[in-house]
Amino acid sequence: MKSAVETLNPTRVRLTVEVPFEELKDSLDAAYKKINQQVTVKGFRKGKIPARVIDQRFGRGAVLEEAVNDALPKFYTEAVNEAELNVLGQPEVDITELKDNETLNFTAEVDVRPTIEIPDYSGIEVEVDAVEIADEDVDKAVEELRERFASTSPVERAAEDGDVVTIDLEAKVEGEVLEDGVASGVSYTIGSGELLEGIDDAVKGLEAGGEATFTSELKGGSAAGKESEVTVKVTQVAKRELPELDDDFAQLASEFDTLDELKADSRKRLETARQFDQATQAQERVLEKLLELVEVPVPEKLLEDEIRTRKHNLEHHQLGQMGLDLAKYLEIQGKTEEEFDAETKEQAEKGIKTQFVLDELVNKEKLNVNQEELTEHLMRRAQSSGMSPDQFAQAVVEGGQVPMLVGEVARGKALAVVVEAATVKDTNGEVVDLDDEDDSVEGEQAAEADAAVEADKASEEKSEA
């Protein structure tokens, strides 16, 4: 077999392959054997029909077609490996010449990973928000904790803001009660905004036993997005009582003995959270700067597939769970379809570029992933998916996605290398030392890179194919 490579553009090549006919022998034998098992000829036992009889009865062309279909993937793979190509997606194959007992010639056009030159990134500088915790921030955190320990007690008066009411609901659309539009004993805090628009005004002023009707657009269910006439009946009104902010509360709500100790711990937790946010912000901004330094051509077909995948996931998974369609989502977001398409393309393109650049960094820096790192990443992914580690690991193995997870961890390590080399200052002009945050954040870097990249799974599956 002889093959040659022609570069069509930075992300696409054409392979020209010439196969001597004798190299088709194994595929021809397999073709005759397959046809033998599928047909019957009077006078011959099944599976024992001579090749010449098959040629006479069914045509040599049918045998050649079967043999070529069987052989093409093997010869294509050999040509790809010989040229050391990093292919993406399925090739477009064209048989240019097929002469019986002489030769098989074909071409294959396929997308390839572009060659990327990683420049010196040690000069990257970014600015991030300073970690500053005000007394008001601590007070707000303690107040939120206090809210969680609030108690309720029934009252015999009209409902007011902040009260917890127990209600029954009935929703009608075009005069018909919806099958999934009836609910009883629902607990609702007035002013929380957790139910339907308009319900606060409807229940305020009602005592137990009172009811009201209002119009609202349904957020979910079988009639999501439709205007509904909702009847709400209040069965109980209860006032919320917050515990006193004192040492007793600190002992009730935490392991601390005093309110001062609780506040000090709240401040520490806020600082840790802000430091994590700061580290994440640094990674995002360093990545943006790195992408600006590198010229990354994007394969058109891969970009089209990634845009299609993102749209499909949004429409059929994320929005479906919220009871919304794309039109309603765009209305809520205040975007036109053209703006949405442009944003989706931009995000998809950035994701693919991110993957290409970080993968190149993995190779350049010779980064490896050990079992401990992979296990830690798997645990985090399992937690975010709502599955147990064992369930998630089983799903990953059965789905053949272990290489994908390894890639995520490796890309996270590549990004960490660039962040470490960059200069990061906060808005006060102080240099930020991210070493303390690296361990807690590094595992999230891959997810952030690949969240922007979801092309990873698709492109790996295509390249394996």
Short mmCIF file of C-alpha atoms in Angstrom, two decimals:
data_model
loop_
_atom_site.label_atom_id
_atom_site.label_comp_id
_atom_site.label_asym_id
_atom_site.label_seq_id
_atom_site.Cartn_x
_atom_site.Cartn_y
_atom_site.Cartn_z
CA MET A 1 0.00 0.00 0.00
CA LYS A 2 1.22 3.49 -0.85
CA SER A 3 -0.20 6.70 0.57
CA ALA A 4 0.40 10.43 0.28
CA VAL A 5 -0.92 13.40 2.26
CA GLU A 6 -2.03 16.74 0.83
CA THR A 7 -2.71 19.60 3.24
CA LEU A 8 -5.90 21.38 2.15
CA ASN A 9 -5.87 23.91 4.99
CA PRO A 10 -4.47 24.02 8.55
CA THR A 11 -7.23 21.70 9.80
CA ARG A 12 -7.97 19.42 6.84
CA VAL A 13 -5.97 16.96 4.74
CA ARG A 14 -6.55 14.65 1.79
CA LEU A 15 -5.05 11.16 1.86
CA THR A 16 -4.42 9.45 -1.49
CA VAL A 17 -4.09 5.70 -1.08
CA GLU A 18 -3.08 3.04 -3.63
CA VAL A 19 -3.69 -0.60 -2.68
CA PRO A 20 -2.26 -3.49 -4.73
CA PHE A 21 -5.01 -6.00 -5.41
CA GLU A 22 -3.22 -8.84 -3.63
CA GLU A 23 -3.64 -6.94 -0.37
CA LEU A 24 -7.40 -7.34 -0.76
CA LYS A 25 -7.14 -11.16 -0.57
CA ASP A 26 -8.18 -11.47 3.08
CA SER A 27 -11.18 -9.17 2.54
CA LEU A 28 -12.17 -11.04 -0.64
CA ASP A 29 -12.03 -14.37 1.22
CA ALA A 30 -14.16 -12.85 4.00
CA ALA A 31 -16.64 -11.51 1.42
CA TYR A 32 -17.08 -14.93 -0.21
CA LYS A 33 -17.49 -16.53 3.23
CA LYS A 34 -20.12 -13.96 4.26
CA ILE A 35 -22.09 -14.34 1.03
CA ASN A 36 -21.84 -18.13 1.40
CA GLN A 37 -23.64 -17.91 4.74
CA GLN A 38 -26.37 -15.65 3.38
CA VAL A 39 -27.44 -17.41 0.14
CA THR A 40 -28.46 -20.86 -1.03
CA VAL A 41 -27.72 -22.48 -4.39
CA LYS A 42 -29.35 -25.71 -5.45
CA GLY A 43 -26.84 -28.57 -5.53
CA PHE A 44 -24.50 -27.04 -2.95
CA ARG A 45 -24.53 -27.21 0.81
CA LYS A 46 -24.86 -23.87 2.58
CA GLY A 47 -21.42 -22.38 3.14
CA LYS A 48 -19.83 -24.67 0.53
CA ILE A 49 -20.64 -22.73 -2.65
CA PRO A 50 -17.51 -22.27 -4.83
CA ALA A 51 -16.36 -18.73 -5.54
CA ARG A 52 -16.85 -19.15 -9.29
CA VAL A 53 -20.50 -20.11 -8.72
CA ILE A 54 -21.06 -17.05 -6.52
CA ASP A 55 -19.48 -14.88 -9.24
CA GLN A 56 -21.78 -16.43 -11.85
CA ARG A 57 -24.98 -16.31 -9.84
CA PHE A 58 -24.58 -13.05 -7.92
CA GLY A 59 -21.90 -11.16 -9.81
CA ARG A 60 -18.27 -10.46 -9.08
CA GLY A 61 -19.22 -6.82 -8.47
CA ALA A 62 -21.20 -7.72 -5.34
CA VAL A 63 -18.19 -9.58 -3.95
CA LEU A 64 -15.84 -6.69 -4.73
CA GLU A 65 -18.19 -4.21 -3.07
CA GLU A 66 -18.35 -6.32 0.09
CA ALA A 67 -14.57 -6.78 0.12
CA VAL A 68 -13.82 -3.08 -0.39
CA ASN A 69 -16.26 -2.04 2.34
CA ASP A 70 -14.50 -4.43 4.69
CA ALA A 71 -10.98 -3.35 3.71
CA LEU A 72 -11.30 0.44 3.49
CA PRO A 73 -11.28 1.15 7.27
CA LYS A 74 -8.11 -0.92 7.68
CA PHE A 75 -6.24 0.76 4.82
CA TYR A 76 -7.44 4.20 5.92
CA THR A 77 -6.20 3.58 9.48
CA GLU A 78 -2.85 2.36 8.17
CA ALA A 79 -2.47 5.49 6.06
CA VAL A 80 -3.37 7.74 9.02
CA ASN A 81 -0.86 5.99 11.29
CA GLU A 82 1.85 6.05 8.61
CA ALA A 83 1.42 9.82 8.20
CA GLU A 84 1.15 10.29 12.00
CA LEU A 85 -2.03 12.31 11.63
CA ASN A 86 -4.18 13.35 14.60
CA VAL A 87 -7.55 13.05 12.91
CA LEU A 88 -10.89 14.44 14.06
CA GLY A 89 -14.16 12.94 12.95
CA GLN A 90 -15.09 10.61 10.13
CA PRO A 91 -13.35 10.86 6.73
CA GLU A 92 -15.07 11.57 3.44
CA VAL A 93 -13.93 8.62 1.29
CA ASP A 94 -14.03 8.53 -2.51
CA ILE A 95 -13.00 5.42 -4.46
CA THR A 96 -11.19 6.81 -7.49
CA GLU A 97 -10.25 3.54 -9.16
CA LEU A 98 -11.16 -0.12 -8.68
CA LYS A 99 -9.83 -2.59 -11.24
CA ASP A 100 -10.50 -6.27 -10.62
CA ASN A 101 -7.26 -8.17 -10.01
CA GLU A 102 -5.25 -4.96 -10.47
CA THR A 103 -5.66 -2.11 -7.97
CA LEU A 104 -7.80 -0.16 -5.52
CA ASN A 105 -7.25 3.60 -5.29
CA PHE A 106 -9.15 5.94 -3.00
CA THR A 107 -8.94 9.35 -1.38
CA ALA A 108 -10.01 10.32 2.13
CA GLU A 109 -10.53 13.90 3.29
CA VAL A 110 -10.57 14.36 7.05
CA ASP A 111 -10.21 17.08 9.67
CA VAL A 112 -7.02 17.04 11.73
CA ARG A 113 -5.86 18.79 14.85
CA PRO A 114 -4.00 21.93 13.83
CA THR A 115 -0.33 22.41 14.61
CA ILE A 116 -0.14 24.90 17.47
CA GLU A 117 2.89 26.84 18.62
CA ILE A 118 2.72 27.67 22.33
CA PRO A 119 4.51 31.00 22.93
CA ASP A 120 6.26 32.11 26.11
CA TYR A 121 3.41 32.60 28.57
CA SER A 122 5.49 33.65 31.58
CA GLY A 123 4.73 37.32 30.91
CA ILE A 124 0.97 36.98 31.33
CA GLU A 125 -0.44 39.43 33.89
CA VAL A 126 -4.03 39.54 35.12
CA GLU A 127 -6.00 41.41 37.75
CA VAL A 128 -8.53 39.78 40.09
CA ASP A 129 -10.86 40.99 42.80
CA ALA A 130 -9.28 41.56 46.20
CA VAL A 131 -10.38 39.34 49.08
CA GLU A 132 -12.04 41.80 51.45
CA ILE A 133 -14.59 40.78 54.08
CA ALA A 134 -16.62 43.61 55.56
CA ASP A 135 -18.45 43.41 58.89
CA GLU A 136 -21.68 43.65 56.89
CA ASP A 137 -20.74 40.47 55.01
CA VAL A 138 -20.29 38.60 58.29
CA ASP A 139 -23.55 39.97 59.66
CA LYS A 140 -25.36 38.84 56.50
CA ALA A 141 -23.91 35.31 56.78
CA VAL A 142 -24.94 35.05 60.43
CA GLU A 143 -28.40 36.39 59.59
CA GLU A 144 -28.83 33.74 56.88
CA LEU A 145 -27.90 31.10 59.45
CA ARG A 146 -30.39 32.64 61.85
CA GLU A 147 -33.11 32.40 59.19
CA ARG A 148 -32.49 28.67 58.91
CA PHE A 149 -33.23 28.27 62.61
CA ALA A 150 -36.43 30.29 62.53
CA SER A 151 -39.52 28.71 64.06
CA THR A 152 -43.15 29.23 63.13
CA SER A 153 -46.29 29.47 65.19
CA PRO A 154 -49.90 29.69 63.92
CA VAL A 155 -51.67 33.04 64.30
CA GLU A 156 -55.29 34.08 63.92
CA ARG A 157 -54.90 37.12 61.71
CA ALA A 158 -54.51 38.13 58.09
CA ALA A 159 -51.32 37.00 56.34
CA GLU A 160 -48.45 39.51 56.07
CA ASP A 161 -45.07 39.71 54.38
CA GLY A 162 -42.71 37.12 55.83
CA ASP A 163 -45.48 34.88 57.15
CA VAL A 164 -45.53 31.17 56.30
CA VAL A 165 -48.89 30.17 54.87
CA THR A 166 -50.19 26.68 54.17
CA ILE A 167 -52.18 26.77 50.94
CA ASP A 168 -54.14 24.68 48.45
CA LEU A 169 -53.77 25.50 44.76
CA GLU A 170 -55.86 24.83 41.67
CA ALA A 171 -54.77 25.96 38.19
CA LYS A 172 -57.05 26.23 35.16
CA VAL A 173 -56.13 26.86 31.53
CA GLU A 174 -58.97 27.90 29.24
CA GLY A 175 -61.45 26.96 31.96
CA GLU A 176 -60.16 23.38 32.39
CA VAL A 177 -58.47 22.23 35.60
CA LEU A 178 -55.05 20.78 34.75
CA GLU A 179 -54.32 17.21 35.82
CA ASP A 180 -51.06 18.37 37.35
CA GLY A 181 -52.49 21.73 38.39
CA VAL A 182 -53.83 20.78 41.83
CA ALA A 183 -51.75 20.81 45.02
CA SER A 184 -52.70 20.67 48.71
CA GLY A 185 -50.87 21.56 51.91
CA VAL A 186 -48.17 23.61 50.22
CA SER A 187 -46.01 25.63 52.62
CA TYR A 188 -45.05 29.05 51.27
CA THR A 189 -43.20 32.01 52.74
CA ILE A 190 -44.76 35.25 51.53
CA GLY A 191 -42.23 37.35 49.66
CA SER A 192 -39.84 34.48 48.91
CA GLY A 193 -40.71 34.45 45.19
CA GLU A 194 -40.55 30.66 45.16
CA LEU A 195 -43.97 30.04 43.61
CA LEU A 196 -46.07 31.79 41.00
CA GLU A 197 -45.91 35.44 40.11
CA GLY A 198 -48.85 37.23 41.70
CA ILE A 199 -49.34 34.82 44.59
CA ASP A 200 -47.93 37.22 47.17
CA ASP A 201 -50.55 39.86 46.43
CA ALA A 202 -53.24 37.18 46.35
CA VAL A 203 -52.57 35.70 49.80
CA LYS A 204 -51.63 38.85 51.69
CA GLY A 205 -54.60 39.98 53.72
CA LEU A 206 -56.23 36.53 53.78
CA GLU A 207 -56.92 34.69 57.01
CA ALA A 208 -57.16 30.91 57.39
CA GLY A 209 -60.13 29.75 55.26
CA GLY A 210 -59.85 32.69 52.85
CA GLU A 211 -59.24 32.23 49.14
CA ALA A 212 -58.45 34.33 46.09
CA THR A 213 -58.03 33.94 42.35
CA PHE A 214 -55.29 35.46 40.25
CA THR A 215 -53.78 35.07 36.78
CA SER A 216 -50.20 33.87 36.35
CA GLU A 217 -47.94 32.28 33.76
CA LEU A 218 -47.14 28.71 34.76
CA LYS A 219 -43.43 27.99 35.23
CA GLY A 220 -43.53 24.22 34.80
CA GLY A 221 -45.74 21.19 34.22
CA SER A 222 -47.87 20.22 31.27
CA ALA A 223 -48.93 23.82 30.56
CA ALA A 224 -45.62 25.57 31.19
CA GLY A 225 -45.52 29.04 29.71
CA LYS A 226 -49.31 29.36 29.45
CA GLU A 227 -51.51 31.88 31.23
CA SER A 228 -53.49 30.21 33.98
CA GLU A 229 -56.29 31.16 36.33
CA VAL A 230 -55.08 30.07 39.76
CA THR A 231 -57.27 29.70 42.84
CA VAL A 232 -55.40 29.75 46.15
CA LYS A 233 -56.97 28.87 49.51
CA VAL A 234 -55.17 29.64 52.78
CA THR A 235 -55.58 26.89 55.37
CA GLN A 236 -53.15 28.27 57.95
CA VAL A 237 -51.22 31.46 58.68
CA ALA A 238 -48.05 31.22 60.78
CA LYS A 239 -45.56 33.88 61.78
CA ARG A 240 -41.83 33.26 61.65
CA GLU A 241 -39.87 33.86 64.83
CA LEU A 242 -36.12 34.32 64.67
CA PRO A 243 -33.88 33.25 67.57
CA GLU A 244 -32.08 35.96 69.52
CA LEU A 245 -28.56 36.68 68.35
CA ASP A 246 -26.67 35.62 71.46
CA ASP A 247 -24.40 32.90 72.78
CA ASP A 248 -27.36 30.52 73.10
CA PHE A 249 -27.96 30.86 69.36
CA ALA A 250 -24.27 30.18 68.65
CA GLN A 251 -24.51 26.96 70.68
CA LEU A 252 -27.73 26.00 68.91
CA ALA A 253 -26.51 26.66 65.38
CA SER A 254 -22.83 25.63 65.60
CA GLU A 255 -20.11 23.92 67.61
CA PHE A 256 -19.11 27.27 69.16
CA ASP A 257 -19.89 28.52 72.64
CA THR A 258 -20.12 32.24 71.90
CA LEU A 259 -21.56 34.49 69.21
CA ASP A 260 -18.12 36.09 68.74
CA GLU A 261 -16.60 32.70 67.95
CA LEU A 262 -19.40 32.00 65.48
CA LYS A 263 -18.81 35.33 63.75
CA ALA A 264 -15.06 34.70 63.58
CA ASP A 265 -15.71 31.33 61.94
CA SER A 266 -18.16 32.94 59.49
CA ARG A 267 -15.49 35.46 58.52
CA LYS A 268 -12.98 32.66 57.97
CA ARG A 269 -15.43 30.73 55.80
CA LEU A 270 -16.18 33.82 53.74
CA GLU A 271 -12.47 34.43 53.24
CA THR A 272 -11.97 30.84 52.07
CA ALA A 273 -14.88 31.13 49.64
CA ARG A 274 -13.61 34.47 48.29
CA GLN A 275 -10.10 33.03 47.89
CA PHE A 276 -11.55 30.15 45.90
CA ASP A 277 -13.49 32.62 43.73
CA GLN A 278 -10.33 34.66 43.33
CA ALA A 279 -8.36 31.60 42.19
CA THR A 280 -11.11 30.64 39.75
CA GLN A 281 -11.17 34.20 38.41
CA ALA A 282 -7.40 34.08 37.96
CA GLN A 283 -7.63 30.85 35.96
CA GLU A 284 -10.35 32.23 33.71
CA ARG A 285 -8.45 35.45 33.00
CA VAL A 286 -5.11 33.72 32.50
CA LEU A 287 -6.78 31.34 30.05
CA GLU A 288 -8.26 34.30 28.17
CA LYS A 289 -4.81 35.90 27.90
CA LEU A 290 -3.25 32.62 26.77
CA LEU A 291 -5.84 32.17 24.02
CA GLU A 292 -5.09 35.70 22.81
CA LEU A 293 -1.44 34.74 22.37
CA VAL A 294 -2.07 31.61 20.31
CA GLU A 295 -3.35 31.33 16.76
CA VAL A 296 -5.77 28.39 16.75
CA PRO A 297 -7.56 27.43 13.52
CA VAL A 298 -10.83 25.58 14.18
CA PRO A 299 -12.09 22.76 11.92
CA GLU A 300 -15.41 23.86 10.41
CA LYS A 301 -17.09 20.46 10.72
CA LEU A 302 -16.05 20.09 14.37
CA LEU A 303 -17.38 23.57 15.11
CA GLU A 304 -20.70 22.79 13.40
CA ASP A 305 -21.04 19.57 15.38
CA GLU A 306 -20.22 21.29 18.65
CA ILE A 307 -22.76 24.07 18.04
CA ARG A 308 -25.38 21.44 17.22
CA THR A 309 -24.55 19.48 20.38
CA ARG A 310 -24.76 22.55 22.61
CA LYS A 311 -28.12 23.55 21.17
CA HIS A 312 -29.48 20.02 21.52
CA ASN A 313 -28.35 19.76 25.16
CA LEU A 314 -29.88 23.13 26.00
CA GLU A 315 -33.22 22.49 24.30
CA HIS A 316 -33.74 18.82 25.16
CA HIS A 317 -32.10 18.57 28.57
CA GLN A 318 -31.63 21.82 30.46
CA LEU A 319 -34.71 23.70 29.22
CA GLY A 320 -36.82 20.54 29.19
CA GLN A 321 -36.21 20.08 32.90
CA MET A 322 -37.41 23.65 33.49
CA GLY A 323 -40.49 23.22 31.31
CA LEU A 324 -39.28 25.80 28.80
CA ASP A 325 -38.72 25.78 25.07
CA LEU A 326 -36.04 27.78 23.24
CA ALA A 327 -38.41 30.57 22.24
CA LYS A 328 -39.50 31.15 25.85
CA TYR A 329 -35.93 30.96 27.07
CA LEU A 330 -34.83 33.62 24.58
CA GLU A 331 -37.75 35.80 25.63
CA ILE A 332 -36.70 35.53 29.29
CA GLN A 333 -33.08 36.26 28.38
CA GLY A 334 -34.08 39.19 26.19
CA LYS A 335 -32.15 37.82 23.21
CA THR A 336 -32.99 37.30 19.56
CA GLU A 337 -32.34 33.95 17.91
CA GLU A 338 -29.54 35.56 15.91
CA GLU A 339 -27.86 36.80 19.10
CA PHE A 340 -28.23 33.37 20.67
CA ASP A 341 -26.70 31.67 17.63
CA ALA A 342 -23.78 34.11 17.62
CA GLU A 343 -23.13 33.54 21.34
CA THR A 344 -23.35 29.77 20.98
CA LYS A 345 -20.87 29.84 18.11
CA GLU A 346 -18.49 32.04 20.09
CA GLN A 347 -18.67 29.75 23.13
CA ALA A 348 -18.22 26.61 21.03
CA GLU A 349 -15.24 28.09 19.21
CA LYS A 350 -13.62 29.15 22.47
CA GLY A 351 -14.21 25.71 23.93
CA ILE A 352 -12.53 23.94 21.03
CA LYS A 353 -9.58 26.36 21.06
CA THR A 354 -9.20 25.85 24.81
CA GLN A 355 -9.03 22.10 24.40
CA PHE A 356 -6.51 22.28 21.56
CA VAL A 357 -4.22 24.71 23.43
CA LEU A 358 -4.32 22.86 26.75
CA ASP A 359 -3.76 19.51 25.04
CA GLU A 360 -0.72 20.97 23.29
CA LEU A 361 0.53 22.23 26.66
CA VAL A 362 0.10 18.76 28.13
CA ASN A 363 2.39 17.43 25.41
CA LYS A 364 4.87 20.30 25.64
CA GLU A 365 5.18 20.10 29.43
CA LYS A 366 5.06 16.26 29.37
CA LEU A 367 2.31 16.17 31.98
CA ASN A 368 1.02 12.83 33.21
CA VAL A 369 -2.02 11.85 35.27
CA ASN A 370 -1.57 9.41 38.14
CA GLN A 371 -4.19 7.17 39.66
CA GLU A 372 -4.67 9.37 42.72
CA GLU A 373 -5.37 12.46 40.61
CA LEU A 374 -7.81 10.53 38.43
CA THR A 375 -9.61 9.14 41.47
CA GLU A 376 -9.94 12.58 43.07
CA HIS A 377 -11.34 14.00 39.84
CA LEU A 378 -13.76 11.10 39.51
CA MET A 379 -15.01 11.73 43.06
CA ARG A 380 -15.66 15.40 42.27
CA ARG A 381 -17.44 14.56 39.04
CA ALA A 382 -19.56 11.96 40.82
CA GLN A 383 -20.58 14.50 43.47
CA SER A 384 -21.60 17.10 40.88
CA SER A 385 -23.59 14.48 38.94
CA GLY A 386 -25.54 13.36 42.01
CA MET A 387 -24.25 9.79 41.66
CA SER A 388 -22.23 7.73 44.11
CA PRO A 389 -18.53 7.35 43.22
CA ASP A 390 -19.08 3.64 42.49
CA GLN A 391 -22.05 4.35 40.22
CA PHE A 392 -20.22 7.11 38.40
CA ALA A 393 -17.06 5.01 37.98
CA GLN A 394 -19.10 2.13 36.57
CA ALA A 395 -20.85 4.46 34.11
CA VAL A 396 -17.51 5.93 33.03
CA VAL A 397 -15.95 2.50 32.42
CA GLU A 398 -19.01 1.11 30.63
CA GLY A 399 -19.22 4.22 28.46
CA GLY A 400 -15.53 4.04 27.56
CA GLN A 401 -15.02 7.52 28.99
CA VAL A 402 -11.90 6.91 31.08
CA PRO A 403 -9.66 8.58 28.44
CA MET A 404 -11.99 11.60 28.53
CA LEU A 405 -11.57 11.94 32.32
CA VAL A 406 -7.80 11.54 32.01
CA GLY A 407 -7.85 14.33 29.42
CA GLU A 408 -9.84 16.58 31.75
CA VAL A 409 -7.34 16.13 34.59
CA ALA A 410 -4.36 16.64 32.26
CA ARG A 411 -5.85 19.86 30.88
CA GLY A 412 -6.44 21.06 34.44
CA LYS A 413 -2.78 20.48 35.24
CA ALA A 414 -1.75 22.31 32.06
CA LEU A 415 -3.80 25.34 33.03
CA ALA A 416 -2.28 25.24 36.52
CA VAL A 417 1.21 25.43 34.98
CA VAL A 418 0.29 28.60 33.08
CA VAL A 419 -1.40 30.19 36.11
CA GLU A 420 1.67 29.47 38.22
CA ALA A 421 3.90 31.21 35.66
CA ALA A 422 1.60 34.25 35.38
CA THR A 423 1.60 37.37 37.54
CA VAL A 424 -1.70 37.77 39.36
CA LYS A 425 -2.51 40.99 41.21
CA ASP A 426 -5.65 42.03 43.02
CA THR A 427 -7.49 45.31 42.59
CA ASN A 428 -5.39 46.76 45.43
CA GLY A 429 -2.24 46.14 43.41
CA GLU A 430 -1.08 43.32 45.70
CA VAL A 431 0.47 40.19 44.16
CA VAL A 432 -1.80 37.19 44.85
CA ASP A 433 -0.17 33.94 45.93
CA LEU A 434 -2.42 31.20 44.61
CA ASP A 435 -0.37 28.32 46.04
CA ASP A 436 -2.78 27.86 48.94
CA GLU A 437 -5.72 27.66 46.60
CA ASP A 438 -4.11 25.48 43.93
CA ASP A 439 -4.88 22.17 45.61
CA SER A 440 -8.53 22.97 46.09
CA VAL A 441 -9.01 24.51 42.68
CA GLU A 442 -6.78 22.51 40.37
CA GLY A 443 -9.29 19.70 40.18
CA GLU A 444 -11.94 22.15 39.03
CA GLN A 445 -9.78 23.60 36.25
CA ALA A 446 -10.40 20.70 33.94
CA ALA A 447 -14.13 20.90 34.47
CA GLU A 448 -14.06 24.62 33.70
CA ALA A 449 -11.91 24.10 30.65
CA ASP A 450 -14.08 21.24 29.44
CA ALA A 451 -17.31 22.92 30.40
CA ALA A 452 -16.27 25.45 27.84
CA VAL A 453 -15.15 22.56 25.67
CA GLU A 454 -17.73 19.92 25.63
CA ALA A 455 -16.31 19.15 22.18
CA ASP A 456 -13.97 16.86 24.07
CA LYS A 457 -16.29 13.88 24.22
CA ALA A 458 -17.51 14.33 20.66
CA SER A 459 -14.07 14.81 19.15
CA GLU A 460 -12.56 11.86 21.04
CA GLU A 461 -15.38 9.61 19.95
CA LYS A 462 -14.92 10.76 16.34
CA SER A 463 -11.16 10.36 16.35
CA GLU A 464 -11.49 6.84 17.75
CA ALA A 465 -13.96 6.06 14.99
#
